[in-house]
Short mmCIF file of C-alpha atoms and ligand atoms in Angstrom, two decimals:
data_model
loop_
_atom_site.label_atom_id
_atom_site.label_comp_id
_atom_site.label_asym_id
_atom_site.label_seq_id
_atom_site.Cartn_x
_atom_site.Cartn_y
_atom_site.Cartn_z
CA UNK A 916 33.64 30.86 -8.99
CA UNK A 917 31.06 29.91 -6.42
CA UNK A 918 29.89 33.49 -6.18
CA UNK A 919 29.58 33.79 -9.92
CA UNK A 920 27.56 30.61 -10.23
CA UNK A 921 25.24 31.70 -7.49
CA UNK A 922 24.82 35.08 -9.06
CA UNK A 923 24.01 33.61 -12.44
CA UNK A 924 21.42 31.31 -10.93
CA UNK A 925 19.73 34.01 -8.96
CA UNK A 926 19.61 36.45 -11.85
CA UNK A 927 17.64 34.14 -14.12
CA UNK A 928 15.05 33.17 -11.59
CA UNK A 929 14.79 35.92 -9.00
CA UNK A 930 11.29 36.77 -10.12
CA UNK A 931 9.59 33.38 -10.17
CA UNK A 932 8.68 33.87 -6.49
CA UNK A 933 7.45 37.44 -7.01
CA UNK A 934 5.58 36.37 -10.11
CA UNK A 935 3.88 33.65 -8.06
CA UNK A 936 2.92 36.27 -5.46
CA UNK A 937 1.46 38.64 -8.07
CA UNK A 938 -0.54 35.90 -9.73
CA UNK A 939 -1.82 34.59 -6.41
CA UNK A 940 -2.89 38.04 -5.29
CA UNK A 941 -5.14 38.48 -8.31
CA UNK A 942 -6.47 34.97 -8.45
CA UNK A 943 -7.29 34.79 -4.71
CA UNK A 944 -9.12 38.11 -4.75
CA UNK A 945 -11.29 36.88 -7.62
CA UNK A 946 -11.81 33.44 -6.05
CA UNK A 947 -12.98 35.10 -2.86
CA UNK A 948 -15.76 37.05 -4.58
CA UNK A 949 -16.46 34.35 -7.14
CA UNK A 950 -15.71 36.29 -10.33
CA UNK A 951 -13.28 35.82 -13.17
CA UNK A 952 -10.56 38.38 -13.84
CA UNK A 953 -12.20 39.50 -17.10
CA UNK A 954 -14.99 41.15 -15.13
CA UNK A 955 -12.73 44.08 -14.18
CA UNK A 956 -12.64 45.38 -17.75
CA UNK A 957 -16.43 45.49 -17.75
CA UNK A 958 -16.55 47.28 -14.39
CA UNK A 959 -14.05 49.79 -15.71
CA UNK A 960 -16.16 50.53 -18.79
CA UNK A 961 -19.34 50.99 -16.81
CA UNK A 962 -17.73 53.09 -14.09
CA UNK A 963 -16.32 55.45 -16.67
CA UNK A 964 -19.76 55.83 -18.29
CA UNK A 965 -21.40 56.77 -15.01
CA UNK A 966 -18.75 59.25 -13.94
CA UNK A 967 -18.49 60.91 -17.36
CA UNK A 968 -22.16 61.87 -17.19
CA UNK A 969 -21.03 64.42 -14.62
CA UNK A 970 -17.30 65.11 -14.96
CA UNK A 971 -14.60 64.47 -17.47
CA UNK A 972 -12.12 61.80 -16.44
CA UNK A 973 -8.88 60.20 -17.48
CA UNK A 974 -8.78 56.44 -17.90
CA UNK A 975 -9.70 54.93 -14.48
CA UNK A 976 -7.66 52.26 -12.79
CA UNK A 977 -9.87 49.50 -11.46
CA UNK A 978 -8.35 46.63 -9.57
CA UNK A 979 -9.34 44.02 -7.08
CA UNK A 980 -7.08 43.88 -4.05
CA UNK A 981 -7.22 42.16 -0.66
CA UNK A 982 -7.06 43.69 2.80
CA UNK A 983 -6.39 40.67 4.89
CA UNK A 984 -8.93 38.17 3.62
CA UNK A 985 -11.34 40.96 2.65
CA UNK A 986 -11.54 41.62 -1.09
CA UNK A 987 -11.62 45.35 -1.89
CA UNK A 988 -12.44 47.06 -5.18
CA UNK A 989 -9.81 49.71 -5.68
CA UNK A 990 -10.96 52.42 -8.11
CA UNK A 991 -8.74 55.31 -8.95
CA UNK A 992 -10.18 57.93 -11.32
CA UNK A 993 -8.04 60.93 -12.15
CA UNK A 994 -10.33 63.83 -13.19
CA UNK A 995 -9.43 66.15 -16.06
CA UNK A 996 -8.65 69.69 -15.01
CA UNK A 997 -9.73 72.72 -17.05
CA UNK B 1232 -7.37 25.29 21.25
CA UNK B 1233 -8.89 23.98 24.44
CA UNK B 1234 -7.20 22.24 27.30
CA UNK B 1235 -7.54 18.50 26.80
CA UNK B 1236 -8.88 18.15 30.34
CA UNK B 1237 -12.15 19.77 29.18
CA UNK B 1238 -12.92 16.59 27.26
CA UNK B 1239 -11.51 15.60 23.90
CA UNK B 1240 -11.08 17.88 20.95
CA UNK B 1241 -11.78 16.96 17.36
CA UNK B 1242 -9.37 18.44 14.82
CA UNK B 1243 -9.83 18.13 11.06
CA UNK B 1244 -6.72 18.13 8.87
CA UNK B 1245 -7.71 19.40 5.44
CA UNK B 1246 -6.28 21.06 2.31
CA UNK B 1247 -8.50 21.01 -0.75
CA UNK B 1248 -5.69 19.81 -2.97
CA UNK B 1249 -4.55 16.20 -2.74
CA UNK B 1250 -0.98 15.15 -2.09
CA UNK B 1251 0.06 18.12 0.04
CA UNK B 1252 0.65 16.12 3.24
CA UNK B 1253 -2.63 15.68 5.15
CA UNK B 1254 -2.17 11.98 5.86
CA UNK B 1255 1.49 12.54 6.74
CA UNK B 1256 0.47 15.30 9.16
CA UNK B 1257 -2.31 13.26 10.79
CA UNK B 1258 0.06 10.31 11.22
CA UNK B 1259 2.94 12.22 12.73
CA UNK B 1260 1.01 14.68 14.86
CA UNK B 1261 -1.14 11.86 16.28
CA UNK B 1262 1.98 9.98 17.19
CA UNK B 1263 3.56 13.11 18.65
CA UNK B 1264 0.52 13.69 20.84
CA UNK B 1265 0.67 10.06 21.96
CA UNK B 1266 4.34 10.55 22.80
CA UNK B 1267 3.32 13.50 24.93
CA UNK B 1268 1.01 11.20 26.85
CA UNK B 1269 -2.39 12.06 25.35
CA UNK B 1270 -4.99 9.48 24.35
CA UNK B 1271 -5.36 9.89 20.61
CA UNK B 1272 -7.45 8.55 17.73
CA UNK B 1273 -6.43 9.13 14.11
CA UNK B 1274 -9.59 8.79 12.01
CA UNK B 1275 -9.42 8.12 8.27
CA UNK B 1276 -12.38 9.69 6.46
CA UNK B 1277 -10.93 9.22 2.99
CA UNK B 1278 -13.54 6.57 2.38
CA UNK B 1279 -12.87 4.50 -0.72
CA UNK B 1280 -9.21 5.61 -0.88
CA UNK B 1281 -7.82 4.74 2.52
CA UNK B 1282 -4.16 5.31 3.22
CA UNK B 1283 -3.80 6.19 6.88
CA UNK B 1284 -3.43 2.53 7.91
CA UNK B 1285 -0.53 2.13 5.50
CA UNK B 1286 1.24 5.37 6.41
CA UNK B 1287 0.92 4.60 10.12
CA UNK B 1288 2.25 1.10 9.46
CA UNK B 1289 -0.88 -0.56 10.87
CA UNK B 1290 -2.36 -2.13 7.74
CA UNK B 1291 -1.93 -5.68 9.05
CA UNK B 1292 -3.94 -4.97 12.16
CA UNK B 1293 -7.09 -3.70 10.45
CA UNK B 1294 -10.15 -5.90 10.91
CA UNK B 1295 -13.18 -3.61 10.74
CA UNK B 1296 -13.74 -0.14 9.30
CA UNK B 1297 -15.70 3.00 10.08
CA UNK B 1298 -18.62 2.15 7.79
CA UNK B 1299 -19.07 -1.16 9.59
CA UNK B 1300 -19.17 0.72 12.89
CA UNK B 1301 -21.80 3.11 11.53
CA UNK B 1302 -23.87 0.28 10.12
CA UNK B 1303 -23.71 -1.62 13.41
CA UNK B 1304 -21.73 -4.59 12.13
CA UNK B 1305 -19.17 -4.13 14.89
CA UNK B 1306 -18.61 -1.90 17.90
CA UNK B 1307 -16.47 1.21 17.83
CA UNK B 1308 -14.04 -0.45 20.22
CA UNK B 1309 -13.65 -3.46 17.93
CA UNK B 1310 -12.84 -1.25 14.96
CA UNK B 1311 -10.20 0.87 16.71
CA UNK B 1312 -6.75 -0.38 15.74
CA UNK B 1313 -4.17 -0.15 18.48
CA UNK B 1314 -0.79 1.27 17.53
CA UNK B 1315 2.25 -1.02 17.77
CA UNK B 1316 4.42 1.59 19.49
CA UNK B 1317 2.14 3.64 21.72
CA UNK B 1318 -0.58 2.00 23.84
CA UNK B 1319 -2.53 5.29 23.97
CA UNK B 1320 -2.68 5.72 20.16
CA UNK B 1321 -5.49 4.28 18.02
CA UNK B 1322 -6.52 4.45 14.38
CA UNK B 1323 -10.02 4.19 12.97
CA UNK B 1324 -9.72 2.87 9.41
CA UNK B 1325 -11.74 4.09 6.44
CA UNK B 1326 -13.60 1.57 4.30
CA UNK B 1327 -11.87 0.75 1.05
CA UNK B 1328 -14.72 -0.75 -0.94
CA UNK B 1329 -17.37 1.85 -0.15
CA UNK B 1330 -17.81 5.47 -1.14
CA UNK B 1331 -18.19 8.76 0.63
CA UNK B 1332 -21.97 8.78 0.34
CA UNK B 1333 -22.16 5.80 2.68
CA UNK B 1334 -21.70 8.07 5.70
CA UNK B 1335 -23.52 11.23 6.80
CA UNK B 1336 -22.46 14.27 8.81
CA UNK B 1337 -24.81 13.21 11.58
CA UNK B 1338 -23.19 9.80 11.87
CA UNK B 1339 -19.70 11.32 12.09
CA UNK B 1340 -20.90 13.72 14.78
CA UNK B 1341 -22.28 10.86 16.84
CA UNK B 1342 -19.11 8.86 16.44
CA UNK B 1343 -16.94 11.79 17.50
CA UNK B 1344 -19.16 12.55 20.49
CA UNK B 1345 -18.58 8.98 21.58
CA UNK B 1346 -14.80 9.20 21.09
CA UNK B 1347 -14.53 12.56 22.87
CA UNK B 1348 -15.62 10.94 26.11
CA UNK B 1349 -12.55 8.76 26.16
CA UNK B 1350 -9.87 10.44 24.08
CA UNK B 1351 -8.01 13.74 24.36
CA UNK B 1352 -7.54 14.23 20.63
CA UNK B 1353 -9.39 12.95 17.59
CA UNK B 1354 -7.55 13.86 14.38
CA UNK B 1355 -9.53 13.52 11.17
CA UNK B 1356 -7.74 12.76 7.91
CA UNK B 1357 -9.93 14.58 5.37
CA UNK B 1358 -10.13 13.53 1.72
CA UNK B 1359 -9.11 15.94 -1.06
CA UNK B 1360 -11.85 18.01 -2.65
CA UNK B 1361 -14.69 20.14 -1.36
CA UNK B 1362 -17.61 17.75 -1.65
CA UNK B 1363 -19.33 15.25 0.58
CA UNK B 1364 -16.16 13.82 2.12
CA UNK B 1365 -14.98 17.29 3.09
CA UNK B 1366 -18.31 18.20 4.66
CA UNK B 1367 -18.38 14.95 6.62
CA UNK B 1368 -14.85 15.60 7.85
CA UNK B 1369 -15.52 19.09 9.16
CA UNK B 1370 -18.95 18.32 10.62
CA UNK B 1371 -17.72 17.31 14.06
CA UNK B 1372 -14.49 19.30 14.25
CA UNK B 1373 -13.80 21.83 17.00
CA UNK B 1374 -11.02 23.41 15.02
CA UNK B 1375 -9.21 22.93 11.74
CA UNK B 1376 -5.72 22.64 10.34
CA UNK B 1377 -5.16 23.55 6.70
CA UNK B 1378 -2.10 21.95 5.13
CA UNK B 1379 -0.52 23.57 2.12
CA UNK B 1380 2.66 23.60 0.08
CA UNK B 1381 4.59 26.69 -1.06
CA UNK B 1382 3.17 26.40 -4.54
CA UNK B 1383 0.45 28.45 -6.30
CA UNK B 1384 -2.14 25.74 -6.88
CA UNK B 1385 -1.90 24.43 -3.31
CA UNK B 1386 -2.23 27.97 -1.93
CA UNK B 1387 -5.26 28.66 -4.10
CA UNK B 1388 -6.99 25.51 -2.85
CA UNK B 1389 -6.01 26.31 0.74
CA UNK B 1390 -7.62 29.72 0.36
CA UNK B 1391 -10.82 28.17 -0.93
CA UNK B 1392 -10.91 25.75 1.99
CA UNK B 1393 -10.29 28.53 4.51
CA UNK B 1394 -13.23 30.43 3.00
CA UNK B 1395 -15.44 27.35 3.32
CA UNK B 1396 -14.35 26.76 6.92
CA UNK B 1397 -15.13 30.40 7.73
CA UNK B 1398 -18.58 30.03 6.19
CA UNK B 1399 -19.06 26.95 8.37
CA UNK B 1400 -18.36 29.21 11.40
CA UNK B 1401 -14.92 27.89 12.24
CA UNK B 1402 -13.19 30.33 14.61
CA UNK B 1403 -9.94 28.50 14.92
CA UNK B 1404 -8.12 27.66 11.68
CA UNK B 1405 -4.39 27.01 11.68
CA UNK B 1406 -1.91 26.62 8.85
CA UNK B 1407 0.74 23.95 8.27
CA UNK B 1408 3.21 24.75 5.51
CA UNK B 1409 4.69 21.48 4.31
CA UNK B 1410 7.54 20.68 1.92
CA UNK B 1411 9.30 24.02 2.17
CA UNK B 1412 12.79 24.15 0.66
CA UNK B 1413 14.69 27.00 2.32
CA UNK B 1414 17.41 27.03 -0.32
CA UNK B 1415 14.82 27.57 -3.07
CA UNK B 1416 13.16 30.36 -1.10
CA UNK B 1417 16.54 32.03 -0.70
CA UNK B 1418 17.15 31.61 -4.40
CA UNK B 1419 13.91 33.45 -5.17
CA UNK B 1420 12.23 30.42 -6.69
CA UNK B 1421 9.80 29.40 -3.97
CA UNK B 1422 7.08 31.21 -2.04
CA UNK B 1423 8.27 31.96 1.49
CA UNK B 1424 6.51 31.43 4.82
CA UNK B 1425 5.71 35.15 4.95
CA UNK B 1426 4.35 35.11 1.40
CA UNK B 1427 1.93 32.33 2.33
CA UNK B 1428 0.88 34.04 5.54
CA UNK B 1429 0.27 37.29 3.66
CA UNK B 1430 -1.98 35.56 1.16
CA UNK B 1431 -3.88 33.30 3.50
CA UNK B 1432 -4.04 35.48 6.65
CA UNK B 1433 -4.40 32.69 9.20
CA UNK B 1434 -2.16 31.67 12.09
CA UNK B 1435 0.72 29.32 11.56
CA UNK B 1436 0.97 26.11 13.57
CA UNK B 1437 3.80 24.38 11.72
CA UNK B 1438 6.50 24.55 9.10
CA UNK B 1439 7.74 21.23 7.77
CA UNK B 1440 10.70 21.11 5.41
CA UNK B 1441 10.97 18.88 2.37
CA UNK B 1442 12.71 15.77 3.69
CA UNK B 1443 13.63 12.56 1.88
CA UNK B 1444 13.14 10.80 5.21
CA UNK B 1445 9.38 11.22 4.78
CA UNK B 1446 9.41 9.07 1.65
CA UNK B 1447 11.55 6.45 3.38
CA UNK B 1448 9.21 6.42 6.38
CA UNK B 1449 6.19 5.79 4.16
CA UNK B 1450 8.03 2.82 2.67
CA UNK B 1451 8.73 1.29 6.05
CA UNK B 1452 5.57 2.34 7.91
CA UNK B 1453 7.67 3.96 10.64
CA UNK B 1454 6.51 7.59 10.79
CA UNK B 1455 9.26 10.21 10.50
CA UNK B 1456 8.48 11.60 13.96
CA UNK B 1457 10.11 8.50 15.43
CA UNK B 1458 13.38 9.84 14.02
CA UNK B 1459 14.08 12.96 16.05
CA UNK B 1460 17.31 13.55 14.19
CA UNK B 1461 15.34 14.33 11.06
CA UNK B 1462 14.22 17.90 10.59
CA UNK B 1463 10.73 16.95 9.44
CA UNK B 1464 10.38 14.66 12.46
CA UNK B 1465 11.24 17.51 14.79
CA UNK B 1466 8.91 19.85 12.96
CA UNK B 1467 6.00 17.42 13.41
CA UNK B 1468 6.84 16.95 17.08
CA UNK B 1469 6.73 20.72 17.53
CA UNK B 1470 3.30 20.82 15.86
CA UNK B 1471 2.08 18.19 18.33
CA UNK B 1472 3.33 20.32 21.22
CA UNK B 1473 1.52 23.36 19.81
CA UNK B 1474 -1.66 21.24 19.55
CA UNK B 1475 -1.23 20.62 23.26
CA UNK B 1476 -1.11 24.35 23.88
CA UNK B 1477 2.64 24.75 24.35
CA UNK B 1478 4.39 27.74 22.85
CA UNK B 1479 7.21 26.37 20.75
CA UNK B 1480 9.45 28.56 18.59
CA UNK B 1481 9.58 27.66 14.91
CA UNK B 1482 12.67 25.81 13.69
CA UNK B 1483 15.21 28.03 12.01
CA UNK B 1484 15.39 26.39 8.63
CA UNK B 1485 17.88 28.91 7.35
CA UNK B 1486 20.74 27.29 9.15
CA UNK B 1487 19.92 23.77 8.17
CA UNK B 1488 20.62 23.74 4.45
CA UNK B 1489 23.13 21.45 2.79
CA UNK B 1490 26.84 22.02 3.22
CA UNK B 1491 26.82 23.56 -0.24
CA UNK B 1492 24.12 26.05 0.84
CA UNK B 1493 26.10 26.96 3.90
CA UNK B 1494 29.23 27.54 1.87
CA UNK B 1495 27.24 29.72 -0.49
CA UNK B 1496 25.73 31.66 2.39
CA UNK B 1497 29.20 32.13 3.81
CA UNK B 1498 30.46 33.57 0.56
CA UNK B 1499 27.47 35.77 -0.05
CA UNK B 1500 27.92 37.20 3.43
CA UNK B 1501 31.51 38.00 2.50
CA UNK B 1502 30.38 39.97 -0.54
CA UNK B 1503 27.23 41.57 0.75
N1 LIG C 788 7.80 17.08 4.14
C1 LIG C 788 7.81 16.17 3.14
N2 LIG C 788 8.97 15.87 2.51
C2 LIG C 788 8.98 14.96 1.51
N3 LIG C 788 7.91 14.29 1.08
C3 LIG C 788 6.71 14.53 1.67
C4 LIG C 788 6.60 15.48 2.73
N4 LIG C 788 5.30 15.51 3.12
C5 LIG C 788 4.64 14.63 2.34
N5 LIG C 788 5.46 14.04 1.47
C6 LIG C 788 5.10 13.02 0.46
O1 LIG C 788 4.05 13.55 -0.33
C7 LIG C 788 3.13 12.54 -0.68
C8 LIG C 788 1.72 12.97 -0.34
O2 LIG C 788 1.59 13.08 1.07
P1 LIG C 788 0.22 12.71 1.81
O3 LIG C 788 0.41 12.96 3.25
O4 LIG C 788 -0.26 11.36 1.41
O5 LIG C 788 -0.74 13.82 1.18
P2 LIG C 788 -2.34 13.95 1.25
O6 LIG C 788 -2.83 13.11 2.38
O7 LIG C 788 -2.58 15.42 1.45
O8 LIG C 788 -2.85 13.50 -0.08
C9 LIG C 788 3.56 11.28 0.02
O9 LIG C 788 4.22 10.46 -0.88
C10 LIG C 788 4.52 11.77 1.10
O10 LIG C 788 5.51 10.84 1.39
MG1 LIG C 789 -4.36 11.56 2.31
#
């Protein structure tokens, strides 16, 4: 009975801690460079424009991450093959 | 952290967010350092909203305040309130009827320079926020302690404060995680020590569990550190020892849950 109760409790809430971690990761990275999270969509649009002048690309992934306390812009642009 | 014999050190206890445990930390760590034999001043810079006198249980002994010292109405010595329990512990009260703009960074620096000659540790209780009161509080500090709780808004504010301390050229910034509830962390519903360290990337100097004894001790004015049977009291004493440069292992909070938690742990070990 104890085990069941514990299991039920854990199942419903196991992700509130990981959700907190995900949200913090994003919000801290933006706080550190002083931007709002909406800015990433804009960066994405403009990056794609610049690159597509030269090569054809898939949809890029643009995200702000942290290495230690250092915010890093992580851009991943898969190129289209022939 | 310097050796106290090199003259006193000024430590600011700060957090950004209010209500995370700055005043509780200043009170208990000051008392712990006094227990260890150091000469200590706990300085309240929450001008206009003073609380340190009350939490230390010294409110009836207050005669003058820090603004009166700065304005020359009394001497520093007259304003220092002597603790009831430790002859080497003093408190410098904030003014209640003034505001933060009544003191400048320069004045705090001068005051601390004076205190450093005679005391080993000067702990500054910083007000919440990032404005004038915060800047005054960090102006004279040799190093800083950031207090936070395992909770998103407190962590966000702690991060902001750490950034501001770094911009102000602080080399030595330490973290106190207060009000942790190990059983909630185990249940996946509270940020863990490691989570906080991963986000904030500064060194840990203390972990203080949530403890009802803290609330009781604020009622009575007898700081929790005086009760070494309480977990929070021991945690604060360990922080004081780390201030003094000792290497003290962190308390293992995983084996200190309620009986119910221990029974649950026992059963979960049986299954997994
Ligand atoms: N470890 C703890 N366990 C339980 N209550 C705590 C703990 N630390 C602080 N508190 C309570 O939280 C409240 C805010 O603490 P305080 O030290 O005044 O915060 P701050 O100075 O940062 O505003 C107080 O009522 C205090 O008793
Ligand atoms: Mg306070």
